[in-house]
Amino acid sequence: MYQGIYGSSKKHESDLDHVINRAFKSGVEKIINTAGTHQETIQALELCSKYENLYTTCGYHPTRCNELNESNEDEILKQMIDLCEKNAEKIVAIGEFGLDYERTQFCGIDQQKRYFEFQLKHLISLKKPLFLHNRASSQDLYDILYKYRDEIKAGGVIHSFDGTLDEALQFIQLGYFIGLNGCSMKIQNNLDVIKQIPLNKILVETDAPWCGIKQSHASYSHMNTQFTSELVKKEKWIAGKMVKDRNEPCTIIQICEVIHSIRDKKESFDELCETIYLNTKHLFFSDQ
Ligand SMILES: [Zn+2]
């Protein structure tokens, strides 16, 4: 989408540089790009080389695990480890990986489980935090993480969390942060869960270009910052403007605003942001 391509049709020229600069201008300090295959990590590293404060993950997304099989898994694993070691500063997490039982058309459950565990088992030794994807798969994800709990030292985040409070607390107890974005707060039920998650276990993310907050979401009335005057339809794109229905990193403030509002403003907005900022630093940038 940042290349101007939506589905298979080109609507406008690439504006990725605008998007990234808009984020940094709005106060974002660092961006972690999430890669879903080895090839995507290589692409992300190329982008990272152009921007000082851009980082990436390294791993296979559950919907991309069909690209791995018994004849290439060892070779790809070797390449991934090699890439992580050579780019230790830019690759700040393993992932995004995990399980997705809502989209099994790309990769079946058995294959997903096999390659989630395969990556986990062989990449733990890199001692990087885990960036975990979880859709309708909490129990299986938990069981696999539990199995390796003693070897996993760097912690991780259950990103784009939209589960129950019990699930959140189970993951927290195992040492994980809960990552919240627009998809985590679509319905009132989600808000009721978020309200009860301890603030020192919350991370925020955008998952851009996906997961923007929409007018139909329960979260919508809880946010203050609007980008309405900045938005144009993709067909009417002009340089320097944001595109309607395409999310961007600069909208991350909205996620914090929603959390602040549904927690009944228990703490000041600045305090809330500072806590989440420190959580993020602690997990991904503890050496900086
Ligand atoms: Zn995900």
mmCIF file of C-alpha atoms and ligand atoms in Angstrom, residues 61 96 131 133 159-160 207, ligand 1:
data_model
loop_
_atom_site.group_PDB
_atom_site.id
_atom_site.type_symbol
_atom_site.label_atom_id
_atom_site.label_comp_id
_atom_site.label_asym_id
_atom_site.label_seq_id
_atom_site.Cartn_x
_atom_site.Cartn_y
_atom_site.Cartn_z
ATOM 1 C CA HIS A 61 4.257 -15.780 9.843
ATOM 2 C CA GLU A 96 6.299 -12.345 13.510
ATOM 3 C CA PHE A 131 6.907 -11.104 18.364
ATOM 4 C CA HIS A 133 0.849 -13.736 16.306
ATOM 5 C CA HIS A 159 0.770 -8.768 19.322
ATOM 6 C CA SER A 160 -2.635 -7.557 18.118
ATOM 7 C CA ASP A 207 0.100 -2.996 12.657
HETATM 8 ZN ZN ZN B 1 -0.121 -10.550 13.295
#
